[in-house]
Every structure is written in C-alpha cells, then in structure tokens.
Amino acid sequence: MKDWIWIKAPGLPYPPHGRRSHGLGPRSIPEFAHEFTHDLEAYIAARTGQAKDAIAVRQLRALREYLRPSDGTLRLTDVRKLMDAMAEESGGRPSKR
C-alpha cells in the first residue's frame, strides 16, 4: 500500500501523483500531515499578510510535489484560499497541544 495524501479541494489534484522533481518519491503521510498541520497552525497565528504568504509558499511547494502534469497549475492564491477555509473551519484558533 502506498502512502498517499488524499486531498480534494478546489484547485488541488485528486489523487496526488507523488512525483518529485529530485526523484526521491513522495513523502510519507505522517511526515506530510505533520508539516501541513504545523504550517496551518502558524498560518492561523500569523498577523501579517507577508507571514501568511511565506507559510503558503512552503505549502505550495509541498503540494506541487503531488501534481500530475495534467492537473494544471496550482497558484499561491489557491493555497491561501485552502488555508483560509481550513482556518475558518477550525474556528481560526491554533490547536492546544
């Protein structure tokens, strides 16, 4: 069984292809999920647009690893919309760990 991240949201591929430019293959689900969760919490806590953009750029690069050539283009605005929607869904508060 392969470790794929299954994300279905506007502008994101389904299912992810798992192709990386340096040929190392996709990251494991726990690694990718941990990084995404950490970045989402940082995004929610960020106060400036510049800080949110920096976090969204990190996730844009990570999500592009899972795009197939036929999936089209994933833009920074798509990732910002995704993270804003997830932040709104979580109540806009970082989790308490």
JSON list of N, CA, C and O in Angstrom, two decimals, residues 46-66:
[
{"chain": "A", "resi": 46, "resn": "ALA", "atom": "N", "xyz": [-0.40, 33.74, 12.37]},
{"chain": "A", "resi": 46, "resn": "ALA", "atom": "CA", "xyz": [0.31, 34.84, 11.70]},
{"chain": "A", "resi": 46, "resn": "ALA", "atom": "C", "xyz": [-0.54, 36.10, 11.71]},
{"chain": "A", "resi": 46, "resn": "ALA", "atom": "O", "xyz": [-1.75, 36.05, 11.53]},
{"chain": "A", "resi": 47, "resn": "ARG", "atom": "N", "xyz": [0.12, 37.22, 11.91]},
{"chain": "A", "resi": 47, "resn": "ARG", "atom": "CA", "xyz": [-0.58, 38.51, 12.00]},
{"chain": "A", "resi": 47, "resn": "ARG", "atom": "C", "xyz": [-0.51, 39.32, 10.70]},
{"chain": "A", "resi": 47, "resn": "ARG", "atom": "O", "xyz": [-1.34, 40.16, 10.46]},
{"chain": "A", "resi": 48, "resn": "THR", "atom": "N", "xyz": [0.51, 39.08, 9.88]},
{"chain": "A", "resi": 48, "resn": "THR", "atom": "CA", "xyz": [0.69, 39.89, 8.67]},
{"chain": "A", "resi": 48, "resn": "THR", "atom": "C", "xyz": [0.48, 39.04, 7.43]},
{"chain": "A", "resi": 48, "resn": "THR", "atom": "O", "xyz": [0.66, 37.82, 7.44]},
{"chain": "A", "resi": 49, "resn": "GLY", "atom": "N", "xyz": [0.14, 39.71, 6.35]},
{"chain": "A", "resi": 49, "resn": "GLY", "atom": "CA", "xyz": [-0.02, 39.04, 5.07]},
{"chain": "A", "resi": 49, "resn": "GLY", "atom": "C", "xyz": [1.28, 38.44, 4.56]},
{"chain": "A", "resi": 49, "resn": "GLY", "atom": "O", "xyz": [1.29, 37.39, 3.93]},
{"chain": "A", "resi": 50, "resn": "GLN", "atom": "N", "xyz": [2.39, 39.13, 4.86]},
{"chain": "A", "resi": 50, "resn": "GLN", "atom": "CA", "xyz": [3.70, 38.63, 4.43]},
{"chain": "A", "resi": 50, "resn": "GLN", "atom": "C", "xyz": [4.03, 37.31, 5.12]},
{"chain": "A", "resi": 50, "resn": "GLN", "atom": "O", "xyz": [4.54, 36.38, 4.49]},
{"chain": "A", "resi": 51, "resn": "ALA", "atom": "N", "xyz": [3.74, 37.20, 6.39]},
{"chain": "A", "resi": 51, "resn": "ALA", "atom": "CA", "xyz": [4.00, 35.96, 7.13]},
{"chain": "A", "resi": 51, "resn": "ALA", "atom": "C", "xyz": [3.11, 34.84, 6.58]},
{"chain": "A", "resi": 51, "resn": "ALA", "atom": "O", "xyz": [3.57, 33.70, 6.40]},
{"chain": "A", "resi": 52, "resn": "LYS", "atom": "N", "xyz": [1.85, 35.14, 6.30]},
{"chain": "A", "resi": 52, "resn": "LYS", "atom": "CA", "xyz": [0.93, 34.14, 5.73]},
{"chain": "A", "resi": 52, "resn": "LYS", "atom": "C", "xyz": [1.40, 33.70, 4.35]},
{"chain": "A", "resi": 52, "resn": "LYS", "atom": "O", "xyz": [1.31, 32.53, 4.00]},
{"chain": "A", "resi": 53, "resn": "ASP", "atom": "N", "xyz": [1.90, 34.65, 3.55]},
{"chain": "A", "resi": 53, "resn": "ASP", "atom": "CA", "xyz": [2.41, 34.31, 2.22]},
{"chain": "A", "resi": 53, "resn": "ASP", "atom": "C", "xyz": [3.60, 33.36, 2.32]},
{"chain": "A", "resi": 53, "resn": "ASP", "atom": "O", "xyz": [3.71, 32.41, 1.55]},
{"chain": "A", "resi": 54, "resn": "ALA", "atom": "N", "xyz": [4.50, 33.62, 3.26]},
{"chain": "A", "resi": 54, "resn": "ALA", "atom": "CA", "xyz": [5.69, 32.76, 3.41]},
{"chain": "A", "resi": 54, "resn": "ALA", "atom": "C", "xyz": [5.27, 31.32, 3.77]},
{"chain": "A", "resi": 54, "resn": "ALA", "atom": "O", "xyz": [5.83, 30.35, 3.24]},
{"chain": "A", "resi": 55, "resn": "ILE", "atom": "N", "xyz": [4.29, 31.18, 4.63]},
{"chain": "A", "resi": 55, "resn": "ILE", "atom": "CA", "xyz": [3.80, 29.86, 5.02]},
{"chain": "A", "resi": 55, "resn": "ILE", "atom": "C", "xyz": [3.10, 29.19, 3.83]},
{"chain": "A", "resi": 55, "resn": "ILE", "atom": "O", "xyz": [3.31, 28.00, 3.56]},
{"chain": "A", "resi": 56, "resn": "ALA", "atom": "N", "xyz": [2.28, 29.96, 3.12]},
{"chain": "A", "resi": 56, "resn": "ALA", "atom": "CA", "xyz": [1.56, 29.41, 1.97]},
{"chain": "A", "resi": 56, "resn": "ALA", "atom": "C", "xyz": [2.52, 28.99, 0.87]},
{"chain": "A", "resi": 56, "resn": "ALA", "atom": "O", "xyz": [2.29, 27.99, 0.19]},
{"chain": "A", "resi": 57, "resn": "VAL", "atom": "N", "xyz": [3.62, 29.71, 0.69]},
{"chain": "A", "resi": 57, "resn": "VAL", "atom": "CA", "xyz": [4.62, 29.33, -0.32]},
{"chain": "A", "resi": 57, "resn": "VAL", "atom": "C", "xyz": [5.25, 27.99, 0.03]},
{"chain": "A", "resi": 57, "resn": "VAL", "atom": "O", "xyz": [5.44, 27.14, -0.85]},
{"chain": "A", "resi": 58, "resn": "ARG", "atom": "N", "xyz": [5.55, 27.76, 1.31]},
{"chain": "A", "resi": 58, "resn": "ARG", "atom": "CA", "xyz": [6.09, 26.46, 1.73]},
{"chain": "A", "resi": 58, "resn": "ARG", "atom": "C", "xyz": [5.13, 25.33, 1.37]},
{"chain": "A", "resi": 58, "resn": "ARG", "atom": "O", "xyz": [5.53, 24.29, 0.84]},
{"chain": "A", "resi": 59, "resn": "GLN", "atom": "N", "xyz": [3.85, 25.54, 1.64]},
{"chain": "A", "resi": 59, "resn": "GLN", "atom": "CA", "xyz": [2.87, 24.50, 1.34]},
{"chain": "A", "resi": 59, "resn": "GLN", "atom": "C", "xyz": [2.61, 24.38, -0.15]},
{"chain": "A", "resi": 59, "resn": "GLN", "atom": "O", "xyz": [2.34, 23.29, -0.64]},
{"chain": "A", "resi": 60, "resn": "LEU", "atom": "N", "xyz": [2.70, 25.48, -0.88]},
{"chain": "A", "resi": 60, "resn": "LEU", "atom": "CA", "xyz": [2.56, 25.42, -2.34]},
{"chain": "A", "resi": 60, "resn": "LEU", "atom": "C", "xyz": [3.63, 24.52, -2.93]},
{"chain": "A", "resi": 60, "resn": "LEU", "atom": "O", "xyz": [3.34, 23.65, -3.75]},
{"chain": "A", "resi": 61, "resn": "ARG", "atom": "N", "xyz": [4.85, 24.68, -2.48]},
{"chain": "A", "resi": 61, "resn": "ARG", "atom": "CA", "xyz": [5.95, 23.83, -2.96]},
{"chain": "A", "resi": 61, "resn": "ARG", "atom": "C", "xyz": [5.72, 22.37, -2.60]},
{"chain": "A", "resi": 61, "resn": "ARG", "atom": "O", "xyz": [5.98, 21.47, -3.39]},
{"chain": "A", "resi": 62, "resn": "ALA", "atom": "N", "xyz": [5.23, 22.14, -1.38]},
{"chain": "A", "resi": 62, "resn": "ALA", "atom": "CA", "xyz": [4.98, 20.76, -0.95]},
{"chain": "A", "resi": 62, "resn": "ALA", "atom": "C", "xyz": [3.84, 20.13, -1.75]},
{"chain": "A", "resi": 62, "resn": "ALA", "atom": "O", "xyz": [3.94, 18.98, -2.19]},
{"chain": "A", "resi": 63, "resn": "LEU", "atom": "N", "xyz": [2.76, 20.88, -1.97]},
{"chain": "A", "resi": 63, "resn": "LEU", "atom": "CA", "xyz": [1.61, 20.34, -2.69]},
{"chain": "A", "resi": 63, "resn": "LEU", "atom": "C", "xyz": [1.92, 20.12, -4.17]},
{"chain": "A", "resi": 63, "resn": "LEU", "atom": "O", "xyz": [1.38, 19.20, -4.79]},
{"chain": "A", "resi": 64, "resn": "ARG", "atom": "N", "xyz": [2.80, 20.92, -4.73]},
{"chain": "A", "resi": 64, "resn": "ARG", "atom": "CA", "xyz": [3.17, 20.74, -6.14]},
{"chain": "A", "resi": 64, "resn": "ARG", "atom": "C", "xyz": [3.88, 19.42, -6.38]},
{"chain": "A", "resi": 64, "resn": "ARG", "atom": "O", "xyz": [3.89, 18.91, -7.50]},
{"chain": "A", "resi": 65, "resn": "GLU", "atom": "N", "xyz": [4.47, 18.85, -5.34]},
{"chain": "A", "resi": 65, "resn": "GLU", "atom": "CA", "xyz": [5.12, 17.55, -5.48]},
{"chain": "A", "resi": 65, "resn": "GLU", "atom": "C", "xyz": [4.12, 16.46, -5.87]},
{"chain": "A", "resi": 65, "resn": "GLU", "atom": "O", "xyz": [4.49, 15.43, -6.41]},
{"chain": "A", "resi": 66, "resn": "TYR", "atom": "N", "xyz": [2.84, 16.70, -5.58]},
{"chain": "A", "resi": 66, "resn": "TYR", "atom": "CA", "xyz": [1.81, 15.70, -5.81]},
{"chain": "A", "resi": 66, "resn": "TYR", "atom": "C", "xyz": [0.98, 15.98, -7.06]},
{"chain": "A", "resi": 66, "resn": "TYR", "atom": "O", "xyz": [0.00, 15.30, -7.31]}
]
